[in-house]
Amino acid sequence: MTKIITFDGHDGVGKTTLISYLNRKFAEESISASAVRVLDDQFNSFRSQNPQEQKNIWLYISSWLDAERRIDSLRPQNEIVLVDRSYLSTYVLAKTFDIPFPDFILDRFLKPDLAIQVVVKEEERIQRIQRDLMAN
């Protein structure tokens, strides 16, 4: 049975780096694993240009629907699927800041076997984001 592991945390904490590292380690141990990134660059671009836009919520949900489709397609050939973000953490964040987020859809999305919260010092996170922005 495929295990689903989600990685949550703010932008710049190293979720993608950690997932890439684990994917390599699993391959070294002959464990079949795949990674799924929920939010693609197109969504992130729209979100950064329109931070208060109500449509962000619906774009996020549609990106999750697409991610779920990709996860389902990976289940038969993988022991582990590593997922960059979970729906639940975004839901909690939205509720904390009174951002409209549909309650009815919460049960729709996958429930991971393991959820990992990735945290780094704020100064380091900001440096990483700035470095990535300079590289692009």
mmCIF file of C-alpha atoms in Angstrom:
data_model
loop_
_atom_site.group_PDB
_atom_site.id
_atom_site.type_symbol
_atom_site.label_atom_id
_atom_site.label_comp_id
_atom_site.label_asym_id
_atom_site.label_seq_id
_atom_site.Cartn_x
_atom_site.Cartn_y
_atom_site.Cartn_z
ATOM 1 C CA MET A 1 0.000 0.000 0.000
ATOM 2 C CA THR A 2 1.340 3.426 -0.962
ATOM 3 C CA LYS A 3 2.220 5.801 1.874
ATOM 4 C CA ILE A 4 1.548 9.502 1.386
ATOM 5 C CA ILE A 5 3.885 11.942 3.164
ATOM 6 C CA THR A 6 3.145 15.670 3.075
ATOM 7 C CA PHE A 7 5.588 18.477 3.830
ATOM 8 C CA ASP A 8 4.224 21.802 5.082
ATOM 9 C CA GLY A 9 5.847 25.094 5.898
ATOM 10 C CA HIS A 10 6.199 28.650 4.698
ATOM 11 C CA ASP A 11 7.857 29.436 1.378
ATOM 12 C CA GLY A 12 11.629 29.153 1.690
ATOM 13 C CA VAL A 13 11.852 26.666 4.578
ATOM 14 C CA GLY A 14 13.248 23.900 2.379
ATOM 15 C CA LYS A 15 10.291 21.630 1.629
ATOM 16 C CA THR A 16 11.315 21.050 -1.982
ATOM 17 C CA THR A 17 14.964 20.536 -1.002
ATOM 18 C CA LEU A 18 13.996 18.006 1.669
ATOM 19 C CA ILE A 19 11.687 16.148 -0.726
ATOM 20 C CA SER A 20 14.446 15.968 -3.373
ATOM 21 C CA TYR A 21 16.898 14.651 -0.784
ATOM 22 C CA LEU A 22 14.491 11.983 0.460
ATOM 23 C CA ASN A 23 13.615 10.966 -3.090
ATOM 24 C CA ARG A 24 17.339 10.335 -3.788
ATOM 25 C CA LYS A 25 17.773 8.426 -0.511
ATOM 26 C CA PHE A 26 14.764 6.219 -1.232
ATOM 27 C CA ALA A 27 16.163 5.474 -4.710
ATOM 28 C CA GLU A 28 19.514 4.478 -3.145
ATOM 29 C CA GLU A 29 17.618 2.025 -0.926
ATOM 30 C CA SER A 30 15.577 0.711 -3.883
ATOM 31 C CA ILE A 31 12.366 2.121 -2.456
ATOM 32 C CA SER A 32 10.036 3.355 -5.175
ATOM 33 C CA ALA A 33 9.070 6.948 -4.478
ATOM 34 C CA SER A 34 7.782 9.938 -6.425
ATOM 35 C CA ALA A 35 7.333 13.599 -5.594
ATOM 36 C CA VAL A 36 4.316 15.785 -6.338
ATOM 37 C CA ARG A 37 4.384 19.564 -6.134
ATOM 38 C CA VAL A 38 0.901 20.897 -5.448
ATOM 39 C CA LEU A 39 1.380 24.553 -6.296
ATOM 40 C CA ASP A 40 3.015 25.049 -9.656
ATOM 41 C CA ASP A 41 4.943 28.085 -10.844
ATOM 42 C CA GLN A 42 1.928 29.454 -12.722
ATOM 43 C CA PHE A 43 -0.129 29.574 -9.514
ATOM 44 C CA ASN A 44 2.740 31.125 -7.539
ATOM 45 C CA SER A 45 3.191 33.792 -10.200
ATOM 46 C CA PHE A 46 -0.512 34.716 -10.100
ATOM 47 C CA ARG A 47 -0.544 34.696 -6.291
ATOM 48 C CA SER A 48 2.487 36.993 -6.020
ATOM 49 C CA GLN A 49 0.997 39.456 -8.524
ATOM 50 C CA ASN A 50 -2.472 39.373 -6.927
ATOM 51 C CA PRO A 51 -1.945 38.663 -3.204
ATOM 52 C CA GLN A 52 -5.433 39.777 -2.098
ATOM 53 C CA GLU A 53 -7.277 38.234 -5.032
ATOM 54 C CA GLN A 54 -10.247 36.087 -3.979
ATOM 55 C CA LYS A 55 -9.583 33.802 -6.950
ATOM 56 C CA ASN A 56 -6.410 32.560 -5.233
ATOM 57 C CA ILE A 57 -8.510 30.210 -3.110
ATOM 58 C CA TRP A 58 -10.177 28.631 -6.141
ATOM 59 C CA LEU A 59 -6.883 28.368 -8.018
ATOM 60 C CA TYR A 60 -5.416 26.648 -4.987
ATOM 61 C CA ILE A 61 -8.292 24.186 -4.824
ATOM 62 C CA SER A 62 -8.012 23.445 -8.546
ATOM 63 C CA SER A 63 -4.265 22.857 -8.155
ATOM 64 C CA TRP A 64 -5.079 20.373 -5.372
ATOM 65 C CA LEU A 65 -7.553 18.555 -7.591
ATOM 66 C CA ASP A 66 -4.823 18.246 -10.220
ATOM 67 C CA ALA A 67 -2.308 17.086 -7.605
ATOM 68 C CA GLU A 68 -4.737 14.452 -6.341
ATOM 69 C CA ARG A 69 -5.111 13.140 -9.892
ATOM 70 C CA ARG A 70 -1.312 12.916 -10.209
ATOM 71 C CA ILE A 71 -0.994 11.228 -6.789
ATOM 72 C CA ASP A 72 -3.629 8.647 -7.714
ATOM 73 C CA SER A 73 -1.773 7.876 -10.949
ATOM 74 C CA LEU A 74 1.472 7.326 -8.996
ATOM 75 C CA ARG A 75 0.030 4.991 -6.346
ATOM 76 C CA PRO A 76 0.224 1.736 -8.330
ATOM 77 C CA GLN A 77 3.957 1.996 -9.053
ATOM 78 C CA ASN A 78 5.255 3.656 -5.855
ATOM 79 C CA GLU A 79 5.658 2.685 -2.236
ATOM 80 C CA ILE A 80 5.880 6.332 -1.190
ATOM 81 C CA VAL A 81 4.554 9.598 -2.622
ATOM 82 C CA LEU A 82 6.110 12.779 -1.222
ATOM 83 C CA VAL A 83 3.810 15.798 -1.480
ATOM 84 C CA ASP A 84 4.883 19.438 -1.256
ATOM 85 C CA ARG A 85 2.119 20.957 0.946
ATOM 86 C CA SER A 86 -1.091 19.651 2.449
ATOM 87 C CA TYR A 87 -4.560 21.052 2.055
ATOM 88 C CA LEU A 88 -5.208 21.072 5.792
ATOM 89 C CA SER A 89 -2.422 23.525 6.628
ATOM 90 C CA THR A 90 -3.711 26.025 4.052
ATOM 91 C CA TYR A 91 -7.236 25.585 5.383
ATOM 92 C CA VAL A 92 -6.104 26.341 8.946
ATOM 93 C CA LEU A 93 -4.077 29.361 7.803
ATOM 94 C CA ALA A 94 -7.060 30.731 5.855
ATOM 95 C CA LYS A 95 -9.383 30.333 8.835
ATOM 96 C CA THR A 96 -6.845 32.001 11.143
ATOM 97 C CA PHE A 97 -6.744 35.110 8.962
ATOM 98 C CA ASP A 98 -10.476 35.108 8.065
ATOM 99 C CA ILE A 99 -9.829 34.299 4.412
ATOM 100 C CA PRO A 100 -12.955 32.718 2.902
ATOM 101 C CA PHE A 101 -12.269 29.034 2.402
ATOM 102 C CA PRO A 102 -14.956 26.420 1.720
ATOM 103 C CA ASP A 103 -15.479 24.075 4.673
ATOM 104 C CA PHE A 104 -17.392 21.538 2.578
ATOM 105 C CA ILE A 105 -14.341 20.654 0.520
ATOM 106 C CA LEU A 106 -12.102 19.739 3.489
ATOM 107 C CA ASP A 107 -13.097 16.070 3.490
ATOM 108 C CA ARG A 108 -12.533 15.819 -0.257
ATOM 109 C CA PHE A 109 -8.739 15.926 -0.176
ATOM 110 C CA LEU A 110 -6.270 13.247 0.723
ATOM 111 C CA LYS A 111 -5.321 12.499 4.243
ATOM 112 C CA PRO A 112 -1.603 11.781 4.481
ATOM 113 C CA ASP A 113 -0.084 8.866 6.354
ATOM 114 C CA LEU A 114 2.532 11.260 7.715
ATOM 115 C CA ALA A 115 2.501 15.071 7.794
ATOM 116 C CA ILE A 116 5.800 16.866 8.394
ATOM 117 C CA GLN A 117 6.016 20.533 9.350
ATOM 118 C CA VAL A 118 9.284 22.072 8.108
ATOM 119 C CA VAL A 119 10.552 25.088 10.049
ATOM 120 C CA VAL A 120 13.688 27.249 9.854
ATOM 121 C CA LYS A 121 14.716 30.526 11.443
ATOM 122 C CA GLU A 122 12.948 33.466 9.811
ATOM 123 C CA GLU A 123 16.221 35.163 8.815
ATOM 124 C CA GLU A 124 17.354 32.040 6.976
ATOM 125 C CA ARG A 125 13.995 31.668 5.236
ATOM 126 C CA ILE A 126 14.114 35.268 3.994
ATOM 127 C CA GLN A 127 17.700 34.788 2.748
ATOM 128 C CA ARG A 128 16.636 31.697 0.809
ATOM 129 C CA ILE A 129 13.724 33.497 -0.810
ATOM 130 C CA GLN A 130 15.916 36.457 -1.745
ATOM 131 C CA ARG A 131 18.568 34.111 -3.189
ATOM 132 C CA ASP A 132 15.941 32.314 -5.272
ATOM 133 C CA LEU A 133 14.519 35.607 -6.533
ATOM 134 C CA MET A 134 17.997 36.771 -7.572
ATOM 135 C CA ALA A 135 18.590 33.460 -9.403
ATOM 136 C CA ASN A 136 15.390 33.886 -11.431
#
